[in-house]
mmCIF file of C-alpha atoms in Angstrom:
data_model
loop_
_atom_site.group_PDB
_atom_site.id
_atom_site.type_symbol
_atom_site.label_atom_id
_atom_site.label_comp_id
_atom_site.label_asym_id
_atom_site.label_seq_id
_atom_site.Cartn_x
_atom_site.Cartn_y
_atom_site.Cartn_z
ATOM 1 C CA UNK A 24 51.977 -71.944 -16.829
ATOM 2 C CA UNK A 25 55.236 -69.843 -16.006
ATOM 3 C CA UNK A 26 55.628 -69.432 -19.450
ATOM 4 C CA UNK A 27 52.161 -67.957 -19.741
ATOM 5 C CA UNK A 28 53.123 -65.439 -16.503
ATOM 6 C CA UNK A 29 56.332 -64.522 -17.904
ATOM 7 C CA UNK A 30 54.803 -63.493 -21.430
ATOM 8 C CA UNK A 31 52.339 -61.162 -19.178
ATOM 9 C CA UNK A 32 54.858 -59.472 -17.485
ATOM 10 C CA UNK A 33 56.787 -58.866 -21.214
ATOM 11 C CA UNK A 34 53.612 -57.546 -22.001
ATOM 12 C CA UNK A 35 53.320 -55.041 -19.276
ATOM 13 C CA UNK A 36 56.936 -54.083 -19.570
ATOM 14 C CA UNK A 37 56.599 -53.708 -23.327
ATOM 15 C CA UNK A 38 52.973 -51.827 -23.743
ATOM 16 C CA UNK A 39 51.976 -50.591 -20.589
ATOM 17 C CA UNK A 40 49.592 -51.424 -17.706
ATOM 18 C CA UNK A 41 46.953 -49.689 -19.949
ATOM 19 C CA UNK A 42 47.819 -52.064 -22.973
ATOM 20 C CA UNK A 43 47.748 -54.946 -21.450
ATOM 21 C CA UNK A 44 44.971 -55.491 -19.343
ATOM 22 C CA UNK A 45 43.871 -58.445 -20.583
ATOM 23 C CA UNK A 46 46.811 -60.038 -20.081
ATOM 24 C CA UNK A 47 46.671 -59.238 -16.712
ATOM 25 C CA UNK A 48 43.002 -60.080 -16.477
ATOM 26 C CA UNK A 49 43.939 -63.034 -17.902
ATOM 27 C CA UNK A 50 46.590 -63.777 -15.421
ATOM 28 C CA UNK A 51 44.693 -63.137 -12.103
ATOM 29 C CA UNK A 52 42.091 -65.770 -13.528
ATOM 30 C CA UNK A 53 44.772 -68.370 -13.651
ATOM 31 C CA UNK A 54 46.338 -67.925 -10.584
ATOM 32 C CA UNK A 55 42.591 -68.062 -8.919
ATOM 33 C CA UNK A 56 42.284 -71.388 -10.892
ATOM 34 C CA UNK A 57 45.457 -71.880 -9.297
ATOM 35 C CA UNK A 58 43.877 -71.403 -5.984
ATOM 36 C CA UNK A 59 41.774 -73.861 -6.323
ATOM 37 C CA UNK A 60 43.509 -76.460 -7.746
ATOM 38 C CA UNK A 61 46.952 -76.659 -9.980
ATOM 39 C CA UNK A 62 45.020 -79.092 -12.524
ATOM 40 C CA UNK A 63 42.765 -76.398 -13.929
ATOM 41 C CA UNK A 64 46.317 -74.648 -14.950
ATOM 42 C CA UNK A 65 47.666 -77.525 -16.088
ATOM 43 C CA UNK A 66 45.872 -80.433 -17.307
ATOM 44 C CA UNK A 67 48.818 -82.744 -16.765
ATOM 45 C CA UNK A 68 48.492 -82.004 -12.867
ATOM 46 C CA UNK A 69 45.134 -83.296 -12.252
ATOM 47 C CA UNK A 70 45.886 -86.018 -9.843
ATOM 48 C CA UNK A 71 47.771 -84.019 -7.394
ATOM 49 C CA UNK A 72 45.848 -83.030 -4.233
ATOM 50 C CA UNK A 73 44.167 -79.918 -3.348
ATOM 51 C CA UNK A 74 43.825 -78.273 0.077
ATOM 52 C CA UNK A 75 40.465 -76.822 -1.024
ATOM 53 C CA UNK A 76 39.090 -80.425 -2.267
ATOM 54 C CA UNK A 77 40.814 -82.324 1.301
ATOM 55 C CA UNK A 78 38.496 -79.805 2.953
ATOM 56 C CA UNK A 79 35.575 -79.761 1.037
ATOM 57 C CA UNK A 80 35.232 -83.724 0.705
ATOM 58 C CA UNK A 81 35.313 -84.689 4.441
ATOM 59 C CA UNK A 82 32.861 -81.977 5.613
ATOM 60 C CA UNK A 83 30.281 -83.158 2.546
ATOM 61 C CA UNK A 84 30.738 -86.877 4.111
ATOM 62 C CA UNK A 85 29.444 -85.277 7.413
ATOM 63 C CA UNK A 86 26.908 -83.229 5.933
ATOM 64 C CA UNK A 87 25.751 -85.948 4.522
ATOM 65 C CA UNK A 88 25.918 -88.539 7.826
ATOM 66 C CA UNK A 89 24.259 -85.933 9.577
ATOM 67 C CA UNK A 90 21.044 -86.171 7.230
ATOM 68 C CA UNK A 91 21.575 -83.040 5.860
ATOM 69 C CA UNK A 92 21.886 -81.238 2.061
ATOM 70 C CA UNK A 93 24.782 -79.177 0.862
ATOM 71 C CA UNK A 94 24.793 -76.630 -2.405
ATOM 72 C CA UNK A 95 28.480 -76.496 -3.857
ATOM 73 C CA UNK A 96 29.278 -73.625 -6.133
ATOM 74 C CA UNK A 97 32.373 -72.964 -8.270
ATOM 75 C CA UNK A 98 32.324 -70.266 -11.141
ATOM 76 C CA UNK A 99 34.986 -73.452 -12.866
ATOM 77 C CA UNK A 100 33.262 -76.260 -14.654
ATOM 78 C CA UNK A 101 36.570 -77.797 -14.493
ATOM 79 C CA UNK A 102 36.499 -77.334 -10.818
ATOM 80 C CA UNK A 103 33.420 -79.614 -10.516
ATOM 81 C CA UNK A 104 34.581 -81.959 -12.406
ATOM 82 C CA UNK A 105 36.909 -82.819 -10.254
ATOM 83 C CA UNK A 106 34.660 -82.969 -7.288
ATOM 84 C CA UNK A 107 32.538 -85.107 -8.742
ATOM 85 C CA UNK A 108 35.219 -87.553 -9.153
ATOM 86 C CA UNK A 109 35.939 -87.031 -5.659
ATOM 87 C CA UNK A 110 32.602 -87.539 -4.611
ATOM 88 C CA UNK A 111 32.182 -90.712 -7.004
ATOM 89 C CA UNK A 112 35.203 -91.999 -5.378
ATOM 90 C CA UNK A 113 33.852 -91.626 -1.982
ATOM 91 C CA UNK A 114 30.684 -92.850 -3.226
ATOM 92 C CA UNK A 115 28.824 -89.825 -1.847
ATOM 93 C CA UNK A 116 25.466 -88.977 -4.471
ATOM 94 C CA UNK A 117 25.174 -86.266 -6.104
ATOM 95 C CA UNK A 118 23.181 -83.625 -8.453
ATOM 96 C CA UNK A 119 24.975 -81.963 -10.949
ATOM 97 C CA UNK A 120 23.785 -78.465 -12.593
ATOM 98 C CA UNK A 121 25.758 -75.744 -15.280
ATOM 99 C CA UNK A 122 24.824 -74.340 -18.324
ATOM 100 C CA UNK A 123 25.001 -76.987 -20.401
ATOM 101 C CA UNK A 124 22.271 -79.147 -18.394
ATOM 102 C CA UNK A 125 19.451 -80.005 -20.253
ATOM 103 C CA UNK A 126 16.790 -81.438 -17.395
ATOM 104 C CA UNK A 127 17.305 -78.493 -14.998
ATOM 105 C CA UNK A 128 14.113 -78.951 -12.804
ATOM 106 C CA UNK A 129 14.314 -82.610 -12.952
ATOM 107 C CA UNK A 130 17.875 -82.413 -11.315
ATOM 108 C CA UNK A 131 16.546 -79.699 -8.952
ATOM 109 C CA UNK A 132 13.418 -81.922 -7.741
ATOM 110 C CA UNK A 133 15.403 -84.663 -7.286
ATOM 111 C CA UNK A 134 17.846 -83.032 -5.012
ATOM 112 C CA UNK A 135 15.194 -81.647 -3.349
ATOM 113 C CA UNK A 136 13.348 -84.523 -2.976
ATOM 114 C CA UNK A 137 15.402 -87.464 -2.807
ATOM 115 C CA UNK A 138 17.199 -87.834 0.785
ATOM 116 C CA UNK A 139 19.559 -89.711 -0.327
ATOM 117 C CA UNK A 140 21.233 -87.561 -2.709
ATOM 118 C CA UNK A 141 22.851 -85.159 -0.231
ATOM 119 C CA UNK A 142 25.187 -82.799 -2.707
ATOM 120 C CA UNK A 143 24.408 -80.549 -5.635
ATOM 121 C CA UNK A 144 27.037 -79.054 -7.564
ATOM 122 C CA UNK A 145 26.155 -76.184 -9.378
ATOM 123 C CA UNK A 146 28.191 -73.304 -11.848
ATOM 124 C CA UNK A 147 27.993 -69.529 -11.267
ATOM 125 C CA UNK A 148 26.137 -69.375 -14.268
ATOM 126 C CA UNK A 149 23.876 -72.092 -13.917
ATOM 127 C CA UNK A 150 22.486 -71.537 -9.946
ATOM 128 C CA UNK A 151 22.766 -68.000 -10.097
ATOM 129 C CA UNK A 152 19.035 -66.927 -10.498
ATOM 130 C CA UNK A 153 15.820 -68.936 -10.634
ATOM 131 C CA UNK A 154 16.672 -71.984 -8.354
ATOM 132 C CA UNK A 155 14.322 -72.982 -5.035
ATOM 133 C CA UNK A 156 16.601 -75.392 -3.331
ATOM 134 C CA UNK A 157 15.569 -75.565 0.284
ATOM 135 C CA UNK A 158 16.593 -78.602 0.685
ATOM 136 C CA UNK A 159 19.737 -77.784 1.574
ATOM 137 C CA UNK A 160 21.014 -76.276 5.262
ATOM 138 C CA UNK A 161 24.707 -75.928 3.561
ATOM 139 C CA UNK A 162 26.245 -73.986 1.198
ATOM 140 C CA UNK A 163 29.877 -73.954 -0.302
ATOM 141 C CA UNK A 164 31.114 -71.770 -2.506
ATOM 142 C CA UNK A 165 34.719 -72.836 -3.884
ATOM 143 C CA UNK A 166 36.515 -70.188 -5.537
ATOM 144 C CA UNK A 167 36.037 -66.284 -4.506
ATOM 145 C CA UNK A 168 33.892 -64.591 -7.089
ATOM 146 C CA UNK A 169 34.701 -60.899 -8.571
ATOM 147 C CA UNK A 170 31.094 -59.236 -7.932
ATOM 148 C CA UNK A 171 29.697 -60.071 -4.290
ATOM 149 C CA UNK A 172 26.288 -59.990 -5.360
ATOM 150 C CA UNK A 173 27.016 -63.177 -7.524
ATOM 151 C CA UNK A 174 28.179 -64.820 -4.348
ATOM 152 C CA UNK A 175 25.324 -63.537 -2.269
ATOM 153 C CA UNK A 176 22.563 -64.719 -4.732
ATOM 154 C CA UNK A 177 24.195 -68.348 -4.499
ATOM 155 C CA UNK A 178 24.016 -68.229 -1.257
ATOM 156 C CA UNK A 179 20.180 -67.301 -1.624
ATOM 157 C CA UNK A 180 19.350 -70.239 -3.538
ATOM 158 C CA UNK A 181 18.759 -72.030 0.382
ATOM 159 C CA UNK A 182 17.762 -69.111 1.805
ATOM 160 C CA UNK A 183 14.152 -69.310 0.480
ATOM 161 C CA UNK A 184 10.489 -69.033 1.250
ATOM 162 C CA UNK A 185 10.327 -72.696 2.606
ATOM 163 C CA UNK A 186 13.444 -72.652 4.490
ATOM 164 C CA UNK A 187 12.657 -74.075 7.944
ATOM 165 C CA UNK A 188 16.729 -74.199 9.178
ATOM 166 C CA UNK A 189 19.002 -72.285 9.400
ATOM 167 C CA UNK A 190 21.529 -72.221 6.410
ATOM 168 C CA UNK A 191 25.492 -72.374 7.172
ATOM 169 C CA UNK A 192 27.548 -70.740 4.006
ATOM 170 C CA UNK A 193 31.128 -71.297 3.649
ATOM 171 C CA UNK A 194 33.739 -70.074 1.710
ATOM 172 C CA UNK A 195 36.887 -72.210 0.885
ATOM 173 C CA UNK A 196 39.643 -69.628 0.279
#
C-alpha cells in the first residue's frame, strides 16, 4: 500500500493536480478503507484488529441482550465481511443484504420478523432506497460516506411509517 501512495504522489508531481485526479481519488478511497480496517488495503492483514470492529461488536452484543434490532451499513462489501465473521464468532445472528443478494424481501421479513436475529448488515448500494425495516431502534453506519444524503437515507430505512421507538444512529469514525 505505500507503494501504491508513493506512485500517487509521482503522479501529482509529474502531471499535475488536474492530471491526476484519479489517482488521488483513488488514494483517499484507500486510506478511508484504511480507516476502517488495514485488511481491506491489504489482504494479508486481515486478522489484525480494528478499533472500529472492537467498538462495533460489543455494542451489537448489547443491542442485542437488550431485545433490540440494529441496521449496520458500510459502503465496503469487504467491510462486512469481516463483521460477519465477527459476529459468527460471537455467535450473534444475523441478516445479510448487498447487491448481489438474490432473496431481498425474504432476508428483510425475516429480520423484521424473527426476534432472534438481532443484526442486519447491509451495503450502500443495497439498503439505500426501498427498504421498510422498523424493526430496528439502531443504526450504524461504518465508514463516512461522500454525499450526506446517502447517509441520511440509511438512516431512514428505521425511521419509517411503523416506527413506534425512537431510533439511535451512530457513526463509527
Amino acid at each position: 500500500s505505500d507503494t501504491f501512495y508513493a506512485t500517487a504522489e509521482v503522479t501529482v508531481d509529474r502531471d499535475g493536480v488536474q492530471k491526476a485526479r484519479m489517482h488521488i481519488l483513488e488514494a483517499l478511497l484507500r486510506l478511508r478503507q484504511a480507516a476502517c480496517h488495514a485488511g481491506l488495503v491489504d489482504t494479508s492483514k486481515g486478522a489484525i484488529p480494528s478499533a472500529k470492529l472492537d467498538a462495533l461488536i460489543p455494542s451489537l452484543q448489547e443491542v442485542a441482550a437488550e431485545g433490540h434490532k440494529a441496521l449496520v451499513f458500510s459502503q465496503f462489501t469487504e467491510f462486512l465481511a469481516l463483521v460477519r465473521q465477527r459476529l459468527d464468532a460471537e455467535g450473534i445472528r444475523y441478516e445479510y443484504l448487498d447487491g448481489r443478494t438474490r432473496d431481498r424481501q425474504a432476508r428483510v421479513d425475516r429480520f423484521q420478523s424473527d426476534p432472534h436475529c438481532p443484526v442486519f448488515l447491509i451495503s450502500l448500494k443495497a439498503g439505500g432506497h426501498g427498504l421498510n425495516l422498523t424493526a430496528a431502534d439502531y443504526v450504524y453506519l461504518l465508514d463516512p460516506w461522500w454525499n450526506p444524503a446517502v447517509e441520511a437515507q440509511a438512516i431512514d430505512r428505521a425511521h419509517r411509517i411503523g416506527q413506534r421507538r425512537r431510533v439511535m444512529a451512530t457513526r463509527l469514525v
